[in-house]
């Protein structure tokens, strides 16, 4: 039986773990906090996927490539958007309760750079928390071994192959294969939407083991983190519902940068915000969601509503101060479409991986989808990869 260690417990890691176990592997999940302490849990906006007959895989792929400035790997994009709908069905089967319209269809939100509303959400703006809870319960129900509060110190290598991991404190866990799902590295920055654990551990360990990495210069800044108190994400979905961005003079500046204004690709909006802030001595720009009204804000965005009010702000009455903040690492450990890295026995998935799917800038709400799609593929692959093939290096 193939023994597999999965390091990290967000959507990518748990999906990979479940798939590997369902394919007969003996799986141990190692996570440095509690199982539920992940970036996934913080995700608000949702999961982008083609679930409406008027939508198409070609349209979602085109939006993904446009947002990525054309630097995406087209084969990875095709896998992501083509397999997206079946992974949504899998999430539903595992218990994820996406929000629905009164007639039972998925409720779909619009987010920046999407040609149409295709972002599924749960609990309003608590999509990640819902997914984390459902997958965590599935892992527990399947009886997978979980090691919490266990920090990856390094990968164990023998003859150029990964044969397990070493934990902080010296303990070693042997395995035929290791799947890195440790998320990104937002904590490298003073202002980030990422949780404390986003410290790039998996990418660093992979580099030390000799794995190829690429595109690490592609770091996405989210345009709208709350600029009062600790940085807190204000989902793009708020702008999708009609909120606007204004400067100190109350002027909407987004259309100076792009014809789609506040709904331009995320990097364009973040840069427009940074420019507007520079022009007003660094003071934050403001997100004006007042037109949505108190009831809609509380019902559609309960998590953000609470965070805003905790900071003594009333966003139904006044525009709120926001600033760009480090959000997502497009680059990472180079993998093929099944999560294989350039080192035998080592896989990487989710934000830790560089599949090439995002190009230079990830499309909104493609990250949870990426975790599900490529996590599933890696979990399936690890079970059949007896010969430990590796990914070709990126040119
Ligand atoms: C957001 O809700 O704006 C963030 C979602 C994402 O990072 O795609």
Short mmCIF file of N, CA, C and O in Angstrom, two decimals, residues 154-208:
data_model
loop_
_atom_site.label_atom_id
_atom_site.label_comp_id
_atom_site.label_asym_id
_atom_site.label_seq_id
_atom_site.Cartn_x
_atom_site.Cartn_y
_atom_site.Cartn_z
N UNK A 154 11.60 19.80 7.27
CA UNK A 154 12.24 19.53 5.99
C UNK A 154 11.68 18.27 5.37
O UNK A 154 11.04 17.46 6.05
N UNK A 155 11.98 18.11 4.08
CA UNK A 155 11.65 16.87 3.40
C UNK A 155 12.80 15.89 3.62
O UNK A 155 13.96 16.30 3.67
N UNK A 156 12.47 14.62 3.77
CA UNK A 156 13.52 13.59 3.90
C UNK A 156 13.79 13.03 2.51
O UNK A 156 12.86 12.69 1.77
N UNK A 157 15.08 12.94 2.16
CA UNK A 157 15.46 12.50 0.82
C UNK A 157 16.36 11.26 0.91
O UNK A 157 17.17 11.16 1.83
N UNK A 158 16.19 10.36 -0.04
CA UNK A 158 17.15 9.25 -0.17
C UNK A 158 17.35 9.00 -1.66
O UNK A 158 16.37 8.81 -2.40
N UNK A 159 18.61 9.07 -2.09
CA UNK A 159 18.92 8.84 -3.50
C UNK A 159 18.17 9.77 -4.42
O UNK A 159 17.72 9.36 -5.50
N UNK A 160 17.96 11.01 -3.98
CA UNK A 160 17.29 11.99 -4.84
C UNK A 160 15.78 11.89 -4.83
O UNK A 160 15.10 12.59 -5.58
N UNK A 161 15.25 11.01 -3.99
CA UNK A 161 13.80 10.83 -3.92
C UNK A 161 13.29 11.25 -2.56
O UNK A 161 13.95 11.06 -1.54
N UNK A 162 12.10 11.82 -2.53
CA UNK A 162 11.49 12.17 -1.25
C UNK A 162 10.93 10.90 -0.60
O UNK A 162 10.18 10.15 -1.24
N UNK A 163 11.33 10.67 0.64
CA UNK A 163 10.90 9.44 1.33
C UNK A 163 10.21 9.75 2.66
O UNK A 163 10.09 8.89 3.51
N UNK A 164 9.80 11.01 2.83
CA UNK A 164 9.09 11.35 4.05
C UNK A 164 9.35 12.78 4.44
O UNK A 164 9.84 13.58 3.64
N UNK A 165 9.00 13.11 5.68
CA UNK A 165 9.23 14.46 6.18
C UNK A 165 9.87 14.41 7.57
O UNK A 165 9.76 13.41 8.28
N UNK A 166 10.54 15.50 7.90
CA UNK A 166 11.03 15.68 9.27
C UNK A 166 10.25 16.81 9.90
O UNK A 166 10.04 17.85 9.27
N UNK A 167 9.82 16.58 11.13
CA UNK A 167 9.07 17.61 11.85
C UNK A 167 10.00 18.40 12.74
O UNK A 167 11.06 17.91 13.13
N UNK A 168 9.57 19.62 13.06
CA UNK A 168 10.28 20.40 14.05
C UNK A 168 10.31 19.56 15.33
O UNK A 168 9.28 19.02 15.74
N UNK A 169 11.47 19.42 15.94
CA UNK A 169 11.57 18.54 17.10
C UNK A 169 12.26 17.24 16.75
O UNK A 169 12.58 16.45 17.62
N UNK A 170 12.42 17.00 15.44
CA UNK A 170 13.25 15.87 15.02
C UNK A 170 12.50 14.62 14.59
O UNK A 170 13.10 13.73 13.99
N UNK A 171 11.21 14.52 14.90
CA UNK A 171 10.49 13.31 14.49
C UNK A 171 10.46 13.19 12.98
O UNK A 171 10.34 14.18 12.26
N UNK A 172 10.56 11.94 12.51
CA UNK A 172 10.49 11.70 11.07
C UNK A 172 9.27 10.84 10.74
O UNK A 172 8.96 9.90 11.46
N UNK A 173 8.57 11.19 9.68
CA UNK A 173 7.46 10.36 9.20
C UNK A 173 7.85 9.86 7.82
O UNK A 173 8.02 10.65 6.88
N UNK A 174 8.01 8.53 7.68
CA UNK A 174 8.37 7.95 6.39
C UNK A 174 7.14 7.86 5.49
O UNK A 174 6.02 7.67 5.98
N UNK A 175 7.35 8.01 4.20
CA UNK A 175 6.23 7.90 3.25
C UNK A 175 6.78 7.60 1.87
O UNK A 175 7.92 7.94 1.54
N UNK A 176 5.96 6.96 1.05
CA UNK A 176 6.34 6.76 -0.35
C UNK A 176 6.24 8.07 -1.12
O UNK A 176 6.94 8.25 -2.10
N UNK A 177 5.34 8.92 -0.68
CA UNK A 177 5.15 10.20 -1.39
C UNK A 177 4.69 11.26 -0.41
O UNK A 177 4.02 10.96 0.59
N UNK A 178 5.06 12.50 -0.72
CA UNK A 178 4.65 13.65 0.10
C UNK A 178 3.95 14.65 -0.81
O UNK A 178 4.44 14.96 -1.90
N UNK A 179 2.79 15.12 -0.36
CA UNK A 179 2.05 16.15 -1.11
C UNK A 179 2.11 17.44 -0.28
O UNK A 179 1.61 17.49 0.84
N UNK A 180 2.73 18.46 -0.85
CA UNK A 180 2.81 19.76 -0.16
C UNK A 180 1.57 20.58 -0.50
O UNK A 180 1.26 20.82 -1.67
N UNK A 181 0.86 21.01 0.54
CA UNK A 181 -0.34 21.83 0.36
C UNK A 181 -0.34 22.89 1.45
O UNK A 181 -1.32 23.08 2.18
N UNK A 182 0.80 23.58 1.55
CA UNK A 182 1.02 24.48 2.69
C UNK A 182 0.59 25.91 2.41
O UNK A 182 0.84 26.79 3.24
N UNK A 183 -0.02 26.16 1.25
CA UNK A 183 -0.53 27.50 0.96
C UNK A 183 0.57 28.45 0.51
O UNK A 183 1.64 28.01 0.05
N UNK A 184 0.31 29.74 0.67
CA UNK A 184 1.20 30.76 0.12
C UNK A 184 2.10 31.37 1.16
O UNK A 184 2.43 30.75 2.18
N UNK A 185 2.49 32.62 0.90
CA UNK A 185 3.51 33.26 1.73
C UNK A 185 3.16 34.72 2.02
O UNK A 185 4.04 35.57 2.11
N UNK A 186 1.88 35.00 2.20
CA UNK A 186 1.44 36.39 2.41
C UNK A 186 2.10 37.05 3.61
O UNK A 186 2.26 38.28 3.65
N UNK A 187 2.53 36.23 4.59
CA UNK A 187 3.14 36.82 5.79
C UNK A 187 4.52 37.41 5.52
O UNK A 187 5.11 38.02 6.43
N UNK A 188 5.03 37.27 4.31
CA UNK A 188 6.27 37.97 3.96
C UNK A 188 6.04 39.47 3.91
O UNK A 188 6.98 40.25 3.93
N UNK A 189 4.77 39.86 3.83
CA UNK A 189 4.43 41.28 3.65
C UNK A 189 3.83 41.87 4.93
O UNK A 189 3.16 41.16 5.69
N UNK A 190 4.04 43.17 5.08
CA UNK A 190 3.52 43.84 6.28
C UNK A 190 1.99 43.84 6.28
O UNK A 190 1.36 43.71 7.32
N UNK A 191 1.39 43.97 5.08
CA UNK A 191 -0.07 44.00 4.98
C UNK A 191 -0.51 42.84 4.13
O UNK A 191 -0.15 42.75 2.96
N UNK A 192 -1.25 41.93 4.72
CA UNK A 192 -1.71 40.75 3.98
C UNK A 192 -3.10 40.34 4.45
O UNK A 192 -3.46 40.56 5.61
N UNK A 193 -3.83 39.73 3.54
CA UNK A 193 -5.14 39.16 3.90
C UNK A 193 -4.98 37.74 4.43
O UNK A 193 -5.95 37.13 4.84
N UNK A 194 -3.75 37.22 4.39
CA UNK A 194 -3.53 35.80 4.75
C UNK A 194 -3.42 35.61 6.26
O UNK A 194 -2.97 36.51 6.98
N UNK A 195 -3.74 34.41 6.74
CA UNK A 195 -3.58 34.12 8.17
C UNK A 195 -2.11 33.96 8.55
O UNK A 195 -1.24 33.86 7.68
N UNK A 196 -1.87 33.87 9.84
CA UNK A 196 -0.50 33.81 10.38
C UNK A 196 0.34 32.68 9.78
O UNK A 196 1.55 32.77 9.66
N UNK A 197 -0.34 31.58 9.43
CA UNK A 197 0.39 30.40 8.97
C UNK A 197 0.92 30.49 7.56
O UNK A 197 1.66 29.59 7.12
N UNK A 198 0.60 31.56 6.82
CA UNK A 198 0.97 31.62 5.39
C UNK A 198 2.42 32.10 5.27
O UNK A 198 2.70 33.23 4.87
N UNK A 199 3.36 31.19 5.59
CA UNK A 199 4.77 31.57 5.66
C UNK A 199 5.63 30.83 4.64
O UNK A 199 6.85 30.75 4.80
N UNK A 200 5.01 30.26 3.63
CA UNK A 200 5.78 29.68 2.53
C UNK A 200 6.60 28.44 2.89
O UNK A 200 7.55 28.09 2.19
N UNK A 201 6.21 27.73 3.95
CA UNK A 201 7.02 26.59 4.43
C UNK A 201 7.24 25.53 3.35
O UNK A 201 8.35 24.99 3.21
N UNK A 202 6.18 25.22 2.62
CA UNK A 202 6.27 24.13 1.64
C UNK A 202 7.17 24.50 0.48
O UNK A 202 7.99 23.68 0.03
N UNK A 203 7.05 25.73 0.00
CA UNK A 203 7.89 26.17 -1.12
C UNK A 203 9.35 26.15 -0.68
O UNK A 203 10.23 25.68 -1.41
N UNK A 204 9.62 26.62 0.54
CA UNK A 204 11.00 26.66 1.03
C UNK A 204 11.57 25.24 1.15
O UNK A 204 12.71 24.98 0.74
N UNK A 205 10.78 24.33 1.71
CA UNK A 205 11.27 22.95 1.86
C UNK A 205 11.51 22.31 0.49
O UNK A 205 12.49 21.58 0.30
N UNK A 206 10.64 22.61 -0.47
CA UNK A 206 10.80 22.06 -1.82
C UNK A 206 12.09 22.58 -2.46
O UNK A 206 12.82 21.83 -3.11
N UNK A 207 12.37 23.86 -2.27
CA UNK A 207 13.61 24.43 -2.83
C UNK A 207 14.81 23.72 -2.21
O UNK A 207 15.75 23.32 -2.90
N UNK A 208 14.78 23.54 -0.88
CA UNK A 208 15.92 22.87 -0.22
C UNK A 208 16.10 21.44 -0.74
O UNK A 208 17.20 20.92 -0.76
#
